Amino acid sequence: MQLHSNMLVLVIAICYVGAMHTIRYTADALKTLRRIPRNTAELIRQKVQEVANDPAAARNVKKLKGRDGYRLRVGDWRVVYDIEAGVLVLIVIEIGPRGGIYD
């Protein structure tokens, strides 16, 4: 997994265990979740939990091109995440509207 060095410090902002994968959010992802409408944030958390429970059966997920990781589509929002297979950790790197999330 390839993260920027300044992101590694922020990765362990919050962590909880799902059925299959542990989910970790970066500080930036948590900040976004706090700022968006509560119902949207809850839907995003629910969809991330579904991916953590069974990544192979997850819907609206695509492998990113040109960089490591995956994207999860939740309405007009995108969640960029990566999976550490060795320790079964799903790391939510970034959450944002579909227009600028990949910049």
Tab-separated table of N, CA, C and O in Angstrom:
chain	number	residue	atom	x	y	z
A	1	MET	N	0.838	-1.169	0.000
A	1	MET	CA	0.000	0.000	0.000
A	1	MET	C	0.881	1.229	0.000
A	1	MET	O	1.857	1.302	0.717
A	2	GLN	N	0.526	2.224	-0.784
A	2	GLN	CA	1.326	3.417	-0.940
A	2	GLN	C	0.548	4.627	-0.439
A	2	GLN	O	-0.411	5.034	-1.055
A	3	LEU	N	0.924	5.158	0.718
A	3	LEU	CA	0.314	6.369	1.251
A	3	LEU	C	1.380	7.444	1.352
A	3	LEU	O	2.562	7.151	1.484
A	4	HIS	N	0.957	8.689	1.313
A	4	HIS	CA	1.896	9.774	1.526
A	4	HIS	C	2.386	9.717	2.962
A	4	HIS	O	1.659	9.332	3.863
A	5	SER	N	3.610	10.124	3.193
A	5	SER	CA	4.195	10.012	4.528
A	5	SER	C	3.397	10.786	5.566
A	5	SER	O	3.252	10.352	6.696
A	6	ASN	N	2.817	11.945	5.202
A	6	ASN	CA	2.043	12.692	6.181
A	6	ASN	C	0.698	12.029	6.460
A	6	ASN	O	0.096	12.262	7.493
A	7	MET	N	0.203	11.176	5.573
A	7	MET	CA	-1.055	10.483	5.797
A	7	MET	C	-0.884	9.332	6.775
A	7	MET	O	-1.806	9.024	7.504
A	8	LEU	N	0.283	8.711	6.802
A	8	LEU	CA	0.492	7.589	7.696
A	8	LEU	C	0.280	7.975	9.151
A	8	LEU	O	-0.232	7.195	9.929
A	9	VAL	N	0.638	9.183	9.502
A	9	VAL	CA	0.471	9.644	10.866
A	9	VAL	C	-1.010	9.779	11.205
A	9	VAL	O	-1.427	9.541	12.323
A	10	LEU	N	-1.829	10.116	10.211
A	10	LEU	CA	-3.235	10.389	10.445
A	10	LEU	C	-4.129	9.169	10.328
A	10	LEU	O	-5.284	9.232	10.698
A	11	VAL	N	-3.632	8.068	9.829
A	11	VAL	CA	-4.469	6.919	9.506
A	11	VAL	C	-5.198	6.340	10.710
A	11	VAL	O	-6.342	5.950	10.608
A	12	ILE	N	-4.592	6.320	11.864
A	12	ILE	CA	-5.219	5.667	13.007
A	12	ILE	C	-6.053	6.675	13.793
A	12	ILE	O	-5.996	6.761	14.994
A	13	ALA	N	-6.869	7.460	13.097
A	13	ALA	CA	-7.738	8.424	13.752
A	13	ALA	C	-8.893	7.726	14.461
A	13	ALA	O	-9.246	8.071	15.572
A	14	ILE	N	-9.497	6.747	13.811
A	14	ILE	CA	-10.572	5.966	14.430
A	14	ILE	C	-10.511	4.573	13.833
A	14	ILE	O	-10.169	4.409	12.676
A	15	CYS	N	-10.851	3.599	14.625
A	15	CYS	CA	-10.748	2.220	14.170
A	15	CYS	C	-11.804	1.398	14.880
A	15	CYS	O	-11.975	1.517	16.075
A	16	TYR	N	-12.549	0.590	14.135
A	16	TYR	CA	-13.445	-0.372	14.761
A	16	TYR	C	-13.479	-1.625	13.912
A	16	TYR	O	-13.149	-1.606	12.742
A	17	VAL	N	-13.876	-2.716	14.517
A	17	VAL	CA	-13.789	-4.011	13.852
A	17	VAL	C	-15.141	-4.379	13.255
A	17	VAL	O	-16.150	-4.376	13.940
A	18	GLY	N	-15.127	-4.695	11.952
A	18	GLY	CA	-16.307	-5.218	11.289
A	18	GLY	C	-16.237	-6.734	11.316
A	18	GLY	O	-15.372	-7.321	11.957
A	19	ALA	N	-17.138	-7.370	10.617
A	19	ALA	CA	-17.169	-8.830	10.618
A	19	ALA	C	-15.920	-9.412	9.958
A	19	ALA	O	-15.404	-10.412	10.391
A	20	MET	N	-15.441	-8.794	8.897
A	20	MET	CA	-14.311	-9.333	8.167
A	20	MET	C	-13.064	-8.454	8.286
A	20	MET	O	-12.001	-8.950	8.537
A	21	HIS	N	-13.202	-7.161	8.054
A	21	HIS	CA	-12.060	-6.253	8.051
A	21	HIS	C	-12.209	-5.219	9.162
A	21	HIS	O	-13.313	-4.810	9.498
A	22	THR	N	-11.079	-4.783	9.694
A	22	THR	CA	-11.065	-3.629	10.570
A	22	THR	C	-11.176	-2.406	9.672
A	22	THR	O	-10.586	-2.367	8.595
A	23	ILE	N	-11.904	-1.389	10.110
A	23	ILE	CA	-12.066	-0.169	9.319
A	23	ILE	C	-11.317	0.950	10.017
A	23	ILE	O	-11.509	1.178	11.214
A	24	ARG	N	-10.470	1.643	9.279
A	24	ARG	CA	-9.756	2.812	9.792
A	24	ARG	C	-10.072	3.997	8.903
A	24	ARG	O	-10.080	3.870	7.685
A	25	TYR	N	-10.310	5.136	9.514
A	25	TYR	CA	-10.555	6.374	8.779
A	25	TYR	C	-9.377	7.322	9.013
A	25	TYR	O	-8.904	7.443	10.141
A	26	THR	N	-8.939	8.009	7.969
A	26	THR	CA	-7.938	9.053	8.159
A	26	THR	C	-8.617	10.246	8.826
A	26	THR	O	-9.849	10.362	8.833
A	27	ALA	N	-7.822	11.142	9.365
A	27	ALA	CA	-8.369	12.346	9.999
A	27	ALA	C	-9.153	13.173	8.983
A	27	ALA	O	-10.203	13.740	9.313
A	28	ASP	N	-8.680	13.244	7.741
A	28	ASP	CA	-9.389	13.999	6.703
A	28	ASP	C	-10.749	13.383	6.403
A	28	ASP	O	-11.731	14.100	6.202
A	29	ALA	N	-10.823	12.065	6.360
A	29	ALA	CA	-12.089	11.400	6.097
A	29	ALA	C	-13.075	11.659	7.232
A	29	ALA	O	-14.255	11.933	6.997
A	30	LEU	N	-12.602	11.602	8.475
A	30	LEU	CA	-13.468	11.885	9.621
A	30	LEU	C	-13.952	13.326	9.619
A	30	LEU	O	-15.113	13.610	9.941
A	31	LYS	N	-13.086	14.231	9.243
A	31	LYS	CA	-13.446	15.647	9.175
A	31	LYS	C	-14.567	15.855	8.160
A	31	LYS	O	-15.532	16.575	8.421
A	32	THR	N	-14.451	15.189	7.019
A	32	THR	CA	-15.494	15.287	5.997
A	32	THR	C	-16.804	14.704	6.506
A	32	THR	O	-17.871	15.303	6.316
A	33	LEU	N	-16.750	13.561	7.169
A	33	LEU	CA	-17.966	12.941	7.700
A	33	LEU	C	-18.673	13.846	8.710
A	33	LEU	O	-19.896	13.860	8.788
A	34	ARG	N	-17.903	14.605	9.482
A	34	ARG	CA	-18.513	15.513	10.458
A	34	ARG	C	-19.156	16.716	9.793
A	34	ARG	O	-20.091	17.293	10.337
A	35	ARG	N	-18.677	17.104	8.625
A	35	ARG	CA	-19.157	18.323	7.963
A	35	ARG	C	-20.339	18.100	7.021
A	35	ARG	O	-21.053	19.047	6.732
A	36	ILE	N	-20.515	16.891	6.542
A	36	ILE	CA	-21.606	16.637	5.599
A	36	ILE	C	-22.889	16.352	6.370
A	36	ILE	O	-22.852	16.088	7.570
A	37	PRO	N	-24.045	16.402	5.704
A	37	PRO	CA	-25.305	16.119	6.399
A	37	PRO	C	-25.268	14.747	7.089
A	37	PRO	O	-24.693	13.793	6.572
A	38	ARG	N	-25.881	14.680	8.256
A	38	ARG	CA	-25.821	13.483	9.092
A	38	ARG	C	-26.337	12.235	8.378
A	38	ARG	O	-25.758	11.164	8.491
A	39	ASN	N	-27.442	12.371	7.630
A	39	ASN	CA	-27.991	11.195	6.947
A	39	ASN	C	-27.041	10.690	5.860
A	39	ASN	O	-26.906	9.492	5.652
A	40	THR	N	-26.364	11.601	5.181
A	40	THR	CA	-25.383	11.206	4.163
A	40	THR	C	-24.187	10.517	4.810
A	40	THR	O	-23.708	9.491	4.328
A	41	ALA	N	-23.705	11.084	5.917
A	41	ALA	CA	-22.568	10.491	6.631
A	41	ALA	C	-22.914	9.083	7.123
A	41	ALA	O	-22.092	8.166	7.023
A	42	GLU	N	-24.118	8.907	7.634
A	42	GLU	CA	-24.536	7.594	8.116
A	42	GLU	C	-24.630	6.584	6.977
A	42	GLU	O	-24.231	5.429	7.112
A	43	LEU	N	-25.135	7.023	5.829
A	43	LEU	CA	-25.208	6.144	4.657
A	43	LEU	C	-23.804	5.730	4.205
A	43	LEU	O	-23.556	4.564	3.893
A	44	ILE	N	-22.865	6.681	4.206
A	44	ILE	CA	-21.483	6.373	3.819
A	44	ILE	C	-20.883	5.364	4.792
A	44	ILE	O	-20.267	4.378	4.379
A	45	ARG	N	-21.078	5.564	6.093
A	45	ARG	CA	-20.555	4.613	7.084
A	45	ARG	C	-21.158	3.222	6.881
A	45	ARG	O	-20.466	2.214	6.994
A	46	GLN	N	-22.443	3.176	6.575
A	46	GLN	CA	-23.123	1.895	6.344
A	46	GLN	C	-22.543	1.184	5.124
A	46	GLN	O	-22.274	-0.019	5.163
A	47	LYS	N	-22.314	1.925	4.036
A	47	LYS	CA	-21.775	1.319	2.815
A	47	LYS	C	-20.333	0.857	3.029
A	47	LYS	O	-19.935	-0.189	2.516
A	48	VAL	N	-19.552	1.618	3.775
A	48	VAL	CA	-18.177	1.201	4.085
A	48	VAL	C	-18.202	-0.085	4.910
A	48	VAL	O	-17.410	-0.995	4.679
A	49	GLN	N	-19.133	-0.184	5.836
A	49	GLN	CA	-19.269	-1.400	6.648
A	49	GLN	C	-19.622	-2.598	5.773
A	49	GLN	O	-19.104	-3.696	5.976
A	50	GLU	N	-20.490	-2.389	4.779
A	50	GLU	CA	-20.845	-3.477	3.857
A	50	GLU	C	-19.619	-3.946	3.080
A	50	GLU	O	-19.433	-5.144	2.882
A	51	VAL	N	-18.779	-3.014	2.648
A	51	VAL	CA	-17.545	-3.385	1.938
A	51	VAL	C	-16.635	-4.160	2.877
A	51	VAL	O	-16.039	-5.157	2.484
A	52	ALA	N	-16.522	-3.723	4.125
A	52	ALA	CA	-15.655	-4.408	5.092
A	52	ALA	C	-16.149	-5.823	5.379
A	52	ALA	O	-15.345	-6.735	5.568
A	53	ASN	N	-17.458	-6.003	5.392
A	53	ASN	CA	-18.012	-7.328	5.670
A	53	ASN	C	-17.716	-8.322	4.560
A	53	ASN	O	-17.447	-9.485	4.821
A	54	ASP	N	-17.766	-7.876	3.310
A	54	ASP	CA	-17.515	-8.774	2.176
A	54	ASP	C	-17.049	-7.970	0.970
A	54	ASP	O	-17.850	-7.605	0.110
A	55	PRO	N	-15.736	-7.673	0.883
A	55	PRO	CA	-15.224	-6.857	-0.212
A	55	PRO	C	-15.480	-7.456	-1.600
A	55	PRO	O	-15.680	-6.727	-2.566
A	56	ALA	N	-15.503	-8.763	-1.703
A	56	ALA	CA	-15.708	-9.403	-3.006
A	56	ALA	C	-17.122	-9.194	-3.534
A	56	ALA	O	-17.334	-9.132	-4.742
A	57	ALA	N	-18.091	-9.059	-2.652
A	57	ALA	CA	-19.485	-8.904	-3.072
A	57	ALA	C	-19.940	-7.447	-3.045
A	57	ALA	O	-21.114	-7.171	-3.295
A	58	ALA	N	-19.051	-6.520	-2.759
A	58	ALA	CA	-19.424	-5.112	-2.648
A	58	ALA	C	-19.864	-4.556	-4.001
A	58	ALA	O	-19.280	-4.861	-5.035
A	59	ARG	N	-20.909	-3.742	-3.955
A	59	ARG	CA	-21.425	-3.111	-5.173
A	59	ARG	C	-20.910	-1.679	-5.250
A	59	ARG	O	-20.559	-1.080	-4.249
A	60	ASN	N	-20.885	-1.137	-6.457
A	60	ASN	CA	-20.461	0.243	-6.712
A	60	ASN	C	-19.009	0.496	-6.316
A	60	ASN	O	-18.660	1.576	-5.859
A	61	VAL	N	-18.163	-0.506	-6.481
A	61	VAL	CA	-16.745	-0.404	-6.165
A	61	VAL	C	-15.948	-0.619	-7.441
A	61	VAL	O	-16.255	-1.516	-8.221
A	62	LYS	N	-14.945	0.219	-7.647
A	62	LYS	CA	-14.035	0.052	-8.786
A	62	LYS	C	-12.606	0.240	-8.319
A	62	LYS	O	-12.331	1.019	-7.408
A	63	LYS	N	-11.692	-0.477	-8.951
A	63	LYS	CA	-10.263	-0.308	-8.718
A	63	LYS	C	-9.851	1.015	-9.335
A	63	LYS	O	-10.273	1.343	-10.444
A	64	LEU	N	-9.045	1.801	-8.638
A	64	LEU	CA	-8.585	3.074	-9.173
A	64	LEU	C	-7.515	2.841	-10.228
A	64	LEU	O	-6.722	1.902	-10.124
A	65	LYS	N	-7.495	3.698	-11.223
A	65	LYS	CA	-6.471	3.634	-12.266
A	65	LYS	C	-5.421	4.696	-11.976
A	65	LYS	O	-5.744	5.820	-11.611
A	66	GLY	N	-4.169	4.333	-12.116
A	66	GLY	CA	-3.087	5.283	-11.925
A	66	GLY	C	-2.657	5.473	-10.478
A	66	GLY	O	-1.760	6.247	-10.200
A	67	ARG	N	-3.300	4.807	-9.550
A	67	ARG	CA	-2.906	4.856	-8.144
A	67	ARG	C	-3.476	3.649	-7.420
A	67	ARG	O	-4.376	2.986	-7.916
A	68	ASP	N	-2.950	3.365	-6.250
A	68	ASP	CA	-3.434	2.232	-5.460
A	68	ASP	C	-4.789	2.549	-4.863
A	68	ASP	O	-5.112	3.698	-4.590
A	69	GLY	N	-5.581	1.535	-4.648
A	69	GLY	CA	-6.826	1.695	-3.929
A	69	GLY	C	-8.058	1.462	-4.770
A	69	GLY	O	-7.988	1.050	-5.933
A	70	TYR	N	-9.185	1.730	-4.142
A	70	TYR	CA	-10.497	1.513	-4.740
A	70	TYR	C	-11.358	2.732	-4.467
A	70	TYR	O	-11.070	3.501	-3.560
A	71	ARG	N	-12.446	2.841	-5.206
A	71	ARG	CA	-13.414	3.878	-4.922
A	71	ARG	C	-14.773	3.236	-4.740
A	71	ARG	O	-15.131	2.280	-5.432
A	72	LEU	N	-15.500	3.741	-3.783
A	72	LEU	CA	-16.856	3.307	-3.497
A	72	LEU	C	-17.774	4.468	-3.831
A	72	LEU	O	-17.566	5.576	-3.349
A	73	ARG	N	-18.779	4.219	-4.665
A	73	ARG	CA	-19.741	5.258	-5.029
A	73	ARG	C	-20.927	5.176	-4.083
A	73	ARG	O	-21.546	4.137	-3.935
A	74	VAL	N	-21.227	6.304	-3.443
A	74	VAL	CA	-22.398	6.413	-2.566
A	74	VAL	C	-23.148	7.665	-3.014
A	74	VAL	O	-22.847	8.769	-2.571
A	75	GLY	N	-24.091	7.490	-3.931
A	75	GLY	CA	-24.798	8.648	-4.496
A	75	GLY	C	-23.813	9.527	-5.240
A	75	GLY	O	-23.055	9.059	-6.086
A	76	ASP	N	-23.796	10.816	-4.905
A	76	ASP	CA	-22.860	11.753	-5.529
A	76	ASP	C	-21.541	11.832	-4.778
A	76	ASP	O	-20.681	12.640	-5.115
A	77	TRP	N	-21.362	11.020	-3.765
A	77	TRP	CA	-20.143	11.017	-2.963
A	77	TRP	C	-19.270	9.833	-3.332
A	77	TRP	O	-19.752	8.792	-3.750
A	78	ARG	N	-17.962	10.001	-3.156
A	78	ARG	CA	-17.003	8.943	-3.419
A	78	ARG	C	-16.154	8.714	-2.184
A	78	ARG	O	-15.755	9.656	-1.510
A	79	VAL	N	-15.883	7.456	-1.909
A	79	VAL	CA	-15.023	7.067	-0.802
A	79	VAL	C	-13.817	6.364	-1.414
A	79	VAL	O	-13.966	5.369	-2.113
A	80	VAL	N	-12.638	6.903	-1.183
A	80	VAL	CA	-11.404	6.293	-1.677
A	80	VAL	C	-10.807	5.503	-0.518
A	80	VAL	O	-10.630	6.032	0.579
A	81	TYR	N	-10.553	4.225	-0.763
A	81	TYR	CA	-10.027	3.377	0.305
A	81	TYR	C	-9.030	2.388	-0.260
A	81	TYR	O	-8.909	2.203	-1.459
A	82	ASP	N	-8.303	1.754	0.635
A	82	ASP	CA	-7.362	0.707	0.264
A	82	ASP	C	-7.512	-0.428	1.265
A	82	ASP	O	-8.037	-0.229	2.365
A	83	ILE	N	-7.065	-1.613	0.893
A	83	ILE	CA	-7.174	-2.786	1.754
A	83	ILE	C	-5.782	-3.332	2.016
A	83	ILE	O	-5.026	-3.569	1.085
A	84	GLU	N	-5.458	-3.503	3.286
A	84	GLU	CA	-4.233	-4.184	3.677
A	84	GLU	C	-4.594	-5.651	3.854
A	84	GLU	O	-5.200	-6.030	4.846
A	85	ALA	N	-4.264	-6.469	2.896
A	85	ALA	CA	-4.684	-7.875	2.909
A	85	ALA	C	-4.020	-8.674	4.018
A	85	ALA	O	-4.619	-9.581	4.563
A	86	GLY	N	-2.806	-8.348	4.367
A	86	GLY	CA	-2.092	-9.124	5.365
A	86	GLY	C	-2.738	-9.096	6.739
A	86	GLY	O	-2.724	-10.075	7.461
A	87	VAL	N	-3.342	-7.970	7.100
A	87	VAL	CA	-3.954	-7.847	8.418
A	87	VAL	C	-5.447	-7.551	8.331
A	87	VAL	O	-6.068	-7.237	9.329
A	88	LEU	N	-6.034	-7.651	7.140
A	88	LEU	CA	-7.454	-7.425	6.927
A	88	LEU	C	-7.920	-6.072	7.461
A	88	LEU	O	-8.765	-5.972	8.333
A	89	VAL	N	-7.326	-4.994	6.939
A	89	VAL	CA	-7.685	-3.634	7.328
A	89	VAL	C	-8.161	-2.872	6.104
A	89	VAL	O	-7.491	-2.861	5.075
A	90	LEU	N	-9.324	-2.252	6.199
A	90	LEU	CA	-9.846	-1.378	5.155
A	90	LEU	C	-9.599	0.047	5.629
A	90	LEU	O	-10.096	0.441	6.671
A	91	ILE	N	-8.789	0.813	4.898
A	91	ILE	CA	-8.430	2.171	5.297
A	91	ILE	C	-9.170	3.157	4.402
A	91	ILE	O	-8.934	3.209	3.199
A	92	VAL	N	-10.069	3.939	4.999
A	92	VAL	CA	-10.790	4.978	4.269
A	92	VAL	C	-9.875	6.186	4.220
A	92	VAL	O	-9.605	6.822	5.239
A	93	ILE	N	-9.373	6.504	3.027
A	93	ILE	CA	-8.391	7.558	2.858
A	93	ILE	C	-9.048	8.914	2.663
A	93	ILE	O	-8.622	9.903	3.231
A	94	GLU	N	-10.100	8.953	1.866
A	94	GLU	CA	-10.686	10.235	1.517
A	94	GLU	C	-12.167	10.066	1.192
A	94	GLU	O	-12.578	9.051	0.643
A	95	ILE	N	-12.970	11.072	1.525
A	95	ILE	CA	-14.388	11.107	1.204
A	95	ILE	C	-14.653	12.479	0.608
A	95	ILE	O	-14.206	13.496	1.151
A	96	GLY	N	-15.364	12.521	-0.513
A	96	GLY	CA	-15.673	13.817	-1.112
A	96	GLY	C	-16.676	13.695	-2.230
A	96	GLY	O	-17.029	12.589	-2.637
A	97	PRO	N	-17.153	14.845	-2.723
A	97	PRO	CA	-18.085	14.820	-3.840
A	97	PRO	C	-17.401	14.310	-5.094
A	97	PRO	O	-16.187	14.408	-5.240
A	98	ARG	N	-18.178	13.763	-6.006
A	98	ARG	CA	-17.605	13.052	-7.144
A	98	ARG	C	-16.719	13.920	-8.027
A	98	ARG	O	-15.822	13.431	-8.656
A	99	GLY	N	-16.914	15.213	-8.080
A	99	GLY	CA	-16.153	16.067	-8.976
A	99	GLY	C	-14.696	16.223	-8.636
A	99	GLY	O	-13.839	16.218	-9.493
A	100	GLY	N	-14.338	16.368	-7.362
A	100	GLY	CA	-12.979	16.701	-7.011
A	100	GLY	C	-12.249	15.683	-6.187
A	100	GLY	O	-11.140	15.931	-5.732
A	101	ILE	N	-12.796	14.531	-5.982
A	101	ILE	CA	-12.205	13.546	-5.096
A	101	ILE	C	-10.885	12.972	-5.634
A	101	ILE	O	-10.017	12.600	-4.881
A	102	TYR	N	-10.732	12.942	-6.931
A	102	TYR	CA	-9.553	12.276	-7.514
A	102	TYR	C	-8.388	13.213	-7.772
A	102	TYR	O	-7.361	12.800	-8.260
A	103	ASP	N	-8.525	14.496	-7.448
A	103	ASP	CA	-7.445	15.463	-7.702
A	103	ASP	C	-6.286	15.272	-6.778
A	103	ASP	O	-6.352	14.854	-5.698
